[in-house]
Short mmCIF file of C-alpha atoms in Angstrom, two decimals:
data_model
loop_
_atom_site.label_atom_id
_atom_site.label_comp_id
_atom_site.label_asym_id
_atom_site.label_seq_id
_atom_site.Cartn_x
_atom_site.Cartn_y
_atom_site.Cartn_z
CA UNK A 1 192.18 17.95 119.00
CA UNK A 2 188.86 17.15 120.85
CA UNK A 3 190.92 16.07 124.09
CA UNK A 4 192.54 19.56 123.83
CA UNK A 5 189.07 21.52 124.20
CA UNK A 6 188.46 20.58 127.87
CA UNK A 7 191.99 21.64 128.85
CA UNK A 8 192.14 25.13 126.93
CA UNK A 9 188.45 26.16 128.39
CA UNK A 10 189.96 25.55 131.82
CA UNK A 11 192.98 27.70 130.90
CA UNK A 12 190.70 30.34 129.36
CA UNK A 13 188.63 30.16 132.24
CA UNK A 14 191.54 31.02 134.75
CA UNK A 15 192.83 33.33 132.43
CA UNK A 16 189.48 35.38 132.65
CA UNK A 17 189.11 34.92 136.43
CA UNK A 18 192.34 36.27 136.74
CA UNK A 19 191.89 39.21 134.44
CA UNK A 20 188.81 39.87 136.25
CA UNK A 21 189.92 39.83 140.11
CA UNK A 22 192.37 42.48 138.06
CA UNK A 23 190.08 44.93 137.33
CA UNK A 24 188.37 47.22 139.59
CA UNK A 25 186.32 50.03 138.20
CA UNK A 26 186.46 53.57 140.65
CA UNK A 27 182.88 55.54 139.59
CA UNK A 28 182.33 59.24 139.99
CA UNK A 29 182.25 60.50 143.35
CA UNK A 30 184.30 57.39 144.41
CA UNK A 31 187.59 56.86 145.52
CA UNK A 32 189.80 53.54 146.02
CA UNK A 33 192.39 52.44 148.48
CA UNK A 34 194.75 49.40 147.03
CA UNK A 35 195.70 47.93 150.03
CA UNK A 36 198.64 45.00 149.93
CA UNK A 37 198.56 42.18 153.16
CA UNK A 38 196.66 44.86 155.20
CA UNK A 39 198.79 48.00 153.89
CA UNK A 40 197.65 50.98 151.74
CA UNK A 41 199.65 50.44 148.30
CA UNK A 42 198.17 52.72 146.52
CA UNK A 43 195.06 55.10 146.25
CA UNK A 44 192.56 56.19 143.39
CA UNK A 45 191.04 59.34 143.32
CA UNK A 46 190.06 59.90 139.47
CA UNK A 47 186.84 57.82 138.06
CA UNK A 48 188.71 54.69 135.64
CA UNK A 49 189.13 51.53 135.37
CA UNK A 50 192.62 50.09 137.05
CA UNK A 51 194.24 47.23 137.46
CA UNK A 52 195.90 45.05 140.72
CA UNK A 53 197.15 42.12 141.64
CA UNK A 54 194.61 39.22 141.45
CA UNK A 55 193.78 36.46 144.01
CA UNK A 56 192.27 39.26 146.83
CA UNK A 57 191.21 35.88 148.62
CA UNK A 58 195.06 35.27 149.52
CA UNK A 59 195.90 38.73 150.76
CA UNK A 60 197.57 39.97 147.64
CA UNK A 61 195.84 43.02 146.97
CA UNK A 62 192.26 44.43 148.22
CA UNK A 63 190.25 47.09 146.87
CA UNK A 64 188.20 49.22 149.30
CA UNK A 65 185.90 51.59 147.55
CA UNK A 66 185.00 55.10 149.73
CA UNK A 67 182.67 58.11 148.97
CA UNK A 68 184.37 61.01 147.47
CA UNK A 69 181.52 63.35 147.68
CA UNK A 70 180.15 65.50 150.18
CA UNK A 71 178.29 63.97 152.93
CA UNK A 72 176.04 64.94 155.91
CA UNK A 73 176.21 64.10 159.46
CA UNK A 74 172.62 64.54 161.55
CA UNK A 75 173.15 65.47 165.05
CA UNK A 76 169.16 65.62 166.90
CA UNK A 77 168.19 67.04 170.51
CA UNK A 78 171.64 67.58 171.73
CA UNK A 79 171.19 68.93 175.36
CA UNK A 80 172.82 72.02 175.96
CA UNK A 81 173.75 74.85 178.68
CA UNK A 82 174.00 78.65 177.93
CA UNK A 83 175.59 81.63 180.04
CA UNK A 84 172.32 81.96 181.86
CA UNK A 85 172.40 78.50 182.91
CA UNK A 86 169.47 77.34 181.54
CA UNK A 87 169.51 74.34 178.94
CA UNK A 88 168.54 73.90 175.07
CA UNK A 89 167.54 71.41 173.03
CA UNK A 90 169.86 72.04 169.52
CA UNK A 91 169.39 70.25 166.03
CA UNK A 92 172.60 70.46 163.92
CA UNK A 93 174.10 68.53 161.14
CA UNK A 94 177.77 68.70 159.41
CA UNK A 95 178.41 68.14 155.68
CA UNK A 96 181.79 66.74 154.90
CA UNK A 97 183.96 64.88 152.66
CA UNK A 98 186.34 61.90 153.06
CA UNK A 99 189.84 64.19 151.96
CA UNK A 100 192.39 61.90 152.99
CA UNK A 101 191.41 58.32 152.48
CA UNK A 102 194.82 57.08 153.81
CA UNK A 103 194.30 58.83 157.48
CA UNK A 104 190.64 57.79 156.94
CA UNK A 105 191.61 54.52 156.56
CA UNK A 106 194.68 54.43 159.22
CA UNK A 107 192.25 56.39 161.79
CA UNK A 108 188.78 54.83 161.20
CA UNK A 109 189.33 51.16 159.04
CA UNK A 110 187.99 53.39 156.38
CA UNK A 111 184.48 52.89 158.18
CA UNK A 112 182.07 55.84 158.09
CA UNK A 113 179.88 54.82 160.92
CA UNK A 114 182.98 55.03 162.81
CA UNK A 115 183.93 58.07 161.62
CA UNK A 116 180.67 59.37 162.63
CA UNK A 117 180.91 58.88 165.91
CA UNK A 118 183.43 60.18 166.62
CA UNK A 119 182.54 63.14 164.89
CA UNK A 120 179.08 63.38 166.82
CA UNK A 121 180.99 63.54 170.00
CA UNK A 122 183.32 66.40 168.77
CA UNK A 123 180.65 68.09 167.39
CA UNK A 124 178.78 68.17 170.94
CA UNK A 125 181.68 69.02 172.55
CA UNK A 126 182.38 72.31 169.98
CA UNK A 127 178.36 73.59 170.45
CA UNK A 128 178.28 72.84 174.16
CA UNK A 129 181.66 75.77 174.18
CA UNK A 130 179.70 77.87 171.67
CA UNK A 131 176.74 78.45 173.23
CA UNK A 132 178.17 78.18 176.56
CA UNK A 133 179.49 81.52 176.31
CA UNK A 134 176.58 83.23 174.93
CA UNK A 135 172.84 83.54 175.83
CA UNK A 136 169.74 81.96 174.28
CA UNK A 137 169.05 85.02 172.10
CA UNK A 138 172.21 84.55 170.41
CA UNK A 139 171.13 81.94 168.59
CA UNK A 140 168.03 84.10 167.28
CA UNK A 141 169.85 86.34 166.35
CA UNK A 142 172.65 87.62 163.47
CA UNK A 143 174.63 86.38 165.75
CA UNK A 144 174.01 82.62 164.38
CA UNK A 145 175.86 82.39 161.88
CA UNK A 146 178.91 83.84 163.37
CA UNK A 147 178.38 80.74 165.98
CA UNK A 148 178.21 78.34 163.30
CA UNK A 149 181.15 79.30 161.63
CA UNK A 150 182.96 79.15 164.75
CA UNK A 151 181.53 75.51 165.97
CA UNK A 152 182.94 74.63 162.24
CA UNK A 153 186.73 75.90 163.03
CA UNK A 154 186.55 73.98 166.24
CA UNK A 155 185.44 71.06 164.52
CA UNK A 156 187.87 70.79 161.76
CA UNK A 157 191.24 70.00 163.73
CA UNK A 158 189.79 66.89 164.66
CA UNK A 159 188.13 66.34 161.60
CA UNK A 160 191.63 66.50 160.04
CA UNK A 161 192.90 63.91 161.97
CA UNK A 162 190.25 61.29 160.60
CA UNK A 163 191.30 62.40 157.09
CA UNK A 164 188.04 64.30 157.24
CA UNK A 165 186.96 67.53 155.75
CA UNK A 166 184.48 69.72 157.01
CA UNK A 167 182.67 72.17 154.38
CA UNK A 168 180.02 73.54 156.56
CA UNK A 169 178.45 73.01 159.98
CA UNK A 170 174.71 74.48 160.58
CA UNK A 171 172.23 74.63 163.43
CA UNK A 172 168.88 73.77 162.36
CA UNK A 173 166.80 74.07 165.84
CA UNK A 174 167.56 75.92 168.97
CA UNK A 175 164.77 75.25 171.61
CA UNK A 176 163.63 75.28 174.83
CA UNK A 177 163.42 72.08 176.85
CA UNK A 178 160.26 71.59 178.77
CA UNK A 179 161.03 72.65 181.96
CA UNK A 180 162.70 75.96 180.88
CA UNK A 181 159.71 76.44 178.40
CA UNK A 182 157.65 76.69 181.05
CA UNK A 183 159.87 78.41 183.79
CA UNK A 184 160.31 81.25 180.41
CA UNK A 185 156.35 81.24 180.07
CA UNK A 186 156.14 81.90 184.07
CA UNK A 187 158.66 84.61 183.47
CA UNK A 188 156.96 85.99 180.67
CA UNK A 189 153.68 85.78 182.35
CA UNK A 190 154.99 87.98 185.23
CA UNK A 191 156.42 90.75 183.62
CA UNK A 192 153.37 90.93 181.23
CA UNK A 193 151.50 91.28 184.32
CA UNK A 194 154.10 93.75 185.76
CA UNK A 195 153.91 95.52 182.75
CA UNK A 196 149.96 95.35 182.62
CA UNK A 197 149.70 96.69 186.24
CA UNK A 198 152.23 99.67 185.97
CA UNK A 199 150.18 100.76 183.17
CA UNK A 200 146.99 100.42 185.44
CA UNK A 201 148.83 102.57 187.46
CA UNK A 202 149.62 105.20 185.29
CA UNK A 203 145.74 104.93 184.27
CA UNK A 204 144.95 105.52 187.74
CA UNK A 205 147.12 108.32 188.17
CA UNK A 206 146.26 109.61 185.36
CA UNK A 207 142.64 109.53 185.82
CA UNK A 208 143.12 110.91 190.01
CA UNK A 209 144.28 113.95 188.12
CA UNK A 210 142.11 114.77 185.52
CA UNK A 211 139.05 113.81 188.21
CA UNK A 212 141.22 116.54 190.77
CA UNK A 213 141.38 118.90 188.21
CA UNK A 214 137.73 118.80 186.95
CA UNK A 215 136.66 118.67 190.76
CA UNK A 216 138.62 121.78 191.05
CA UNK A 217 136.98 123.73 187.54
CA UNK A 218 133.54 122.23 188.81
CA UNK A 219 134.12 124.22 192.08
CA UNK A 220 135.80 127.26 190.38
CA UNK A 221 132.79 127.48 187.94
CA UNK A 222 130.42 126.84 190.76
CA UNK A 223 132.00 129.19 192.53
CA UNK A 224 132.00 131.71 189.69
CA UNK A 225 128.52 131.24 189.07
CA UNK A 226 127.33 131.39 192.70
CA UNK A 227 128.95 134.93 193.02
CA UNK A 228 127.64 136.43 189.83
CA UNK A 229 124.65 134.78 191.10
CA UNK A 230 124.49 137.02 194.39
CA UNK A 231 125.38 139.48 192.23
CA UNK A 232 122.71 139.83 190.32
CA UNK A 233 120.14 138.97 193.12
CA UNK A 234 121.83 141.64 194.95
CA UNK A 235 121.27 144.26 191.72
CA UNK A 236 117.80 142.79 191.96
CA UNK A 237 116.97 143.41 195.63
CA UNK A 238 118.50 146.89 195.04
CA UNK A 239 116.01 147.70 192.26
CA UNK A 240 113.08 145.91 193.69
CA UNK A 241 113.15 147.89 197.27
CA UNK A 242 114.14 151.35 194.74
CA UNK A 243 110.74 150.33 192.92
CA UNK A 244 108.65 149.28 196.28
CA UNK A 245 110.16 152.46 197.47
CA UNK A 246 109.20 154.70 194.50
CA UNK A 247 105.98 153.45 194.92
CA UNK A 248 105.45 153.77 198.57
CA UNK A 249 106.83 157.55 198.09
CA UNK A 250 103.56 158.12 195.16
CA UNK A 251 100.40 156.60 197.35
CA UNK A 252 101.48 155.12 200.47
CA UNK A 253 97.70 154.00 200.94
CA UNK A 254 97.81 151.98 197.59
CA UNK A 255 100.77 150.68 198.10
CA UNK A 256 99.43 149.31 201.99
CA UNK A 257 96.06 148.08 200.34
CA UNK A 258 98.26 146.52 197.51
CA UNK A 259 100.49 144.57 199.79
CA UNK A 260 97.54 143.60 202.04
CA UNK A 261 96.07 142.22 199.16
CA UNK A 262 99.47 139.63 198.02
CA UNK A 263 99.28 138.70 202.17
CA UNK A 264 95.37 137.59 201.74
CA UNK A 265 96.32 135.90 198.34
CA UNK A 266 99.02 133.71 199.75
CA UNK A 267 97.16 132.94 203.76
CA UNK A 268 93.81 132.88 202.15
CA UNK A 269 95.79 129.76 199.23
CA UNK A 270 94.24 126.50 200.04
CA UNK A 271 97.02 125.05 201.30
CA UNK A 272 95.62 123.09 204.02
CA UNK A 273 96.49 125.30 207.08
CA UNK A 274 94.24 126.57 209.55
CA UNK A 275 94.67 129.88 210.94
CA UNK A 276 92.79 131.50 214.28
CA UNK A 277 92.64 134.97 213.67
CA UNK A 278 90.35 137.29 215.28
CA UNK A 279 88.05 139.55 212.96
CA UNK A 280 89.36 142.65 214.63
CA UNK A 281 93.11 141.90 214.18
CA UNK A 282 95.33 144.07 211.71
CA UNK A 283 94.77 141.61 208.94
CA UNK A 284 91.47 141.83 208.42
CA UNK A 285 90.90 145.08 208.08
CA UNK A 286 90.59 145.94 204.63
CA UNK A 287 87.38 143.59 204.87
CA UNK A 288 85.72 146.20 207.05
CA UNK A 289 86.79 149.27 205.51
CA UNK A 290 88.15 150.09 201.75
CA UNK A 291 90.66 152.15 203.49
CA UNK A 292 91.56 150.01 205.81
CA UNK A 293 90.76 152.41 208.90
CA UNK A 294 88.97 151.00 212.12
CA UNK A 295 85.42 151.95 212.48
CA UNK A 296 84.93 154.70 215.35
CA UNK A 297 83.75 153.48 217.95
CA UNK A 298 80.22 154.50 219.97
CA UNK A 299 80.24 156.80 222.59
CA UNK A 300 78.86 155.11 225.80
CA UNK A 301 75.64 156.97 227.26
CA UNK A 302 76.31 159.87 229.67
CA UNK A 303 74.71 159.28 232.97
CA UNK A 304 72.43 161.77 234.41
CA UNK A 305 74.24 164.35 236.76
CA UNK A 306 73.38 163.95 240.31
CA UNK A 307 71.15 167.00 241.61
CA UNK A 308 73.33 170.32 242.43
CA UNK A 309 75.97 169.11 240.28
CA UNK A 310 76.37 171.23 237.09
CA UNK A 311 75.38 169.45 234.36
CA UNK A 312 77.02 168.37 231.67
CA UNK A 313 78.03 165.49 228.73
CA UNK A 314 80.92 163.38 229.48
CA UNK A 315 82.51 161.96 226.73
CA UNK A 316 82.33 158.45 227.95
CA UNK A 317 84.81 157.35 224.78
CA UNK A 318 87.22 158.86 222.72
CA UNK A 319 86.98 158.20 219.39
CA UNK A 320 89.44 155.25 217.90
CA UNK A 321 92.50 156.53 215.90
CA UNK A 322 93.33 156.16 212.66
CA UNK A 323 95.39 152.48 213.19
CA UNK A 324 98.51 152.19 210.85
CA UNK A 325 99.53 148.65 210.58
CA UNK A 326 102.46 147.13 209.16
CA UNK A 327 102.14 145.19 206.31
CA UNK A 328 101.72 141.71 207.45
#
């Protein structure tokens, strides 16, 4: 019986290493493709534990566990050209899910690196014809999500074909590159500019003709004023030479010795200025008499009459006239 133990823990041992290369446990969110000398046998979608042929190390039957879940697929600073011509730097990324494993396996070696390359390169392709037909506002606008929808129908044909399935595609980043940021900035500086000088212009306008039409009231009300001015300076005159008039018509005398008197107050003004007058003029001649006639003048002496001449007084003067003298 004791020479029996070796041999029956070597058979029990086999017997568990077989039992065990048997087994193969699928988790949730996993999937397992049975494959037999290279070909698929068999697939496993639901979470359990199954059971194959042992000895994998002979060929007989692998196991090649693949994600069932949904996955996601980066795509960074993909270089693209829109209808203007100008180029964009876009961020995107898929989500997806391995649908098919047998294609997956058959198109890929069931290899998800693999399967993301080639994906990356049809995913360039689809948002290099998306935004190729539309402008750079498109993509800021409500207009997005129409595009990504559309990038993820163009996408899924191919996807297909790698036993792929594509749930959603999205754009995460749509920017300018550095050159076009700063060719947009230039633009955007001009017509700021343009924008800022046709509303200097306007300014100026505007101002030229509210300055034309206040030039215009100023001389209106200038105007205005300047003839109610004459106006009343004629009304004045009128009443002043009625009242000088009026006056001259009562006393002319007074009204001589008054003005006379308004001539010595403004010559006589010490004003600096010399006059030469003689005492006998016109002007002065209210200082030698209160009524402003001249003085009569003395009558020369008569000569004596030669003899048998008849005798008599010649006047040798006539006696001055009352002088009337405009007022000076």
């Amino acid at each position: 019986m004791a020479n029996r133990l070796p041999f029956i823990a070597v058979i029990g041992a086999v017997i568990l290493f077989l039992v065990y290369s048997s087994i193969f446990v699928v988790n949730a969110g996993q999937q397992a493709i049975v494959l037999r000398f290279g070909e698929i046998v068999d697939v496993k979608t639901e979470p359990g534990i199954y059971f194959k042929a042992p000895f994998p190390f002979f060929e007989a039957d692998n196991v090649q566990i693949i994600e069932s879940r949904i996955l996601r697929f980066d795509l960074d600073d993909i270089r693209v050209q829109v209808s203007g011509g100008k180029f964009y730097e876009v961020d995107a990324f898929v989500a997806y899910r391995i649908s098919d494993a047998r294609t997956f396996r058959q198109a890929v070696s069931g290899s998800i690196s693999q399967a993301e390359a080639r994906l990356r390169t049809r995913l360039d392709a689809a948002l290099r014809r998306v935004y190729g037909v539309r402008g750079f506002e498109s993509a800021l606008s409500e207009e997005r999500a129409s595009m990504m929808r559309e990038v993820r129908d163009q996408l899924r044909p191919d996807a297909t074909s790698l036993g792929l399935e594509i749930e959603d595609v999205r754009i995460r980043r749509t920017d300018l590159t550095a050159e076009v940021s700063q060719q947009t900035y230039d633009r955007m500086k001009a017509e700021r500019l343009a924008e800022a000088e046709r509303l200097r212009a306007r300014g100026r306008e505007a101002a030229q003709r509210i300055r034309a039409r206040a030039d215009r009231e100023v001389v209106e009300i200038v105007a205005e004023a300047r003839k109610e001015s004459e106006i009343l300076r004629g009304e004045g005159e009128a009443q002043r030479n009625s009242i000088f008039a009026e006056a001259f018509q009562r006393d002319p005398g007074f009204f001589e010795f008054y003005r006379s008197m308004i001539a010595y107050s403004n010559a006589l003004l010490g004003t600096g200025t010399t006059m030469i007058l003689s005492p006998d003029s016109d002007f002065f001649r209210y200082f030698q008499s209160s009524t402003g006639n001249q003085p009569a003048a003395s009558a020369p002496p008569v000569a004596p009459a030669p003899s048998g001449t008849a005798t008599g007084a010649v006047q040798g003067a006539v006696p001055a006239q009352p002088e009337t003298t405009a007022n000076p």
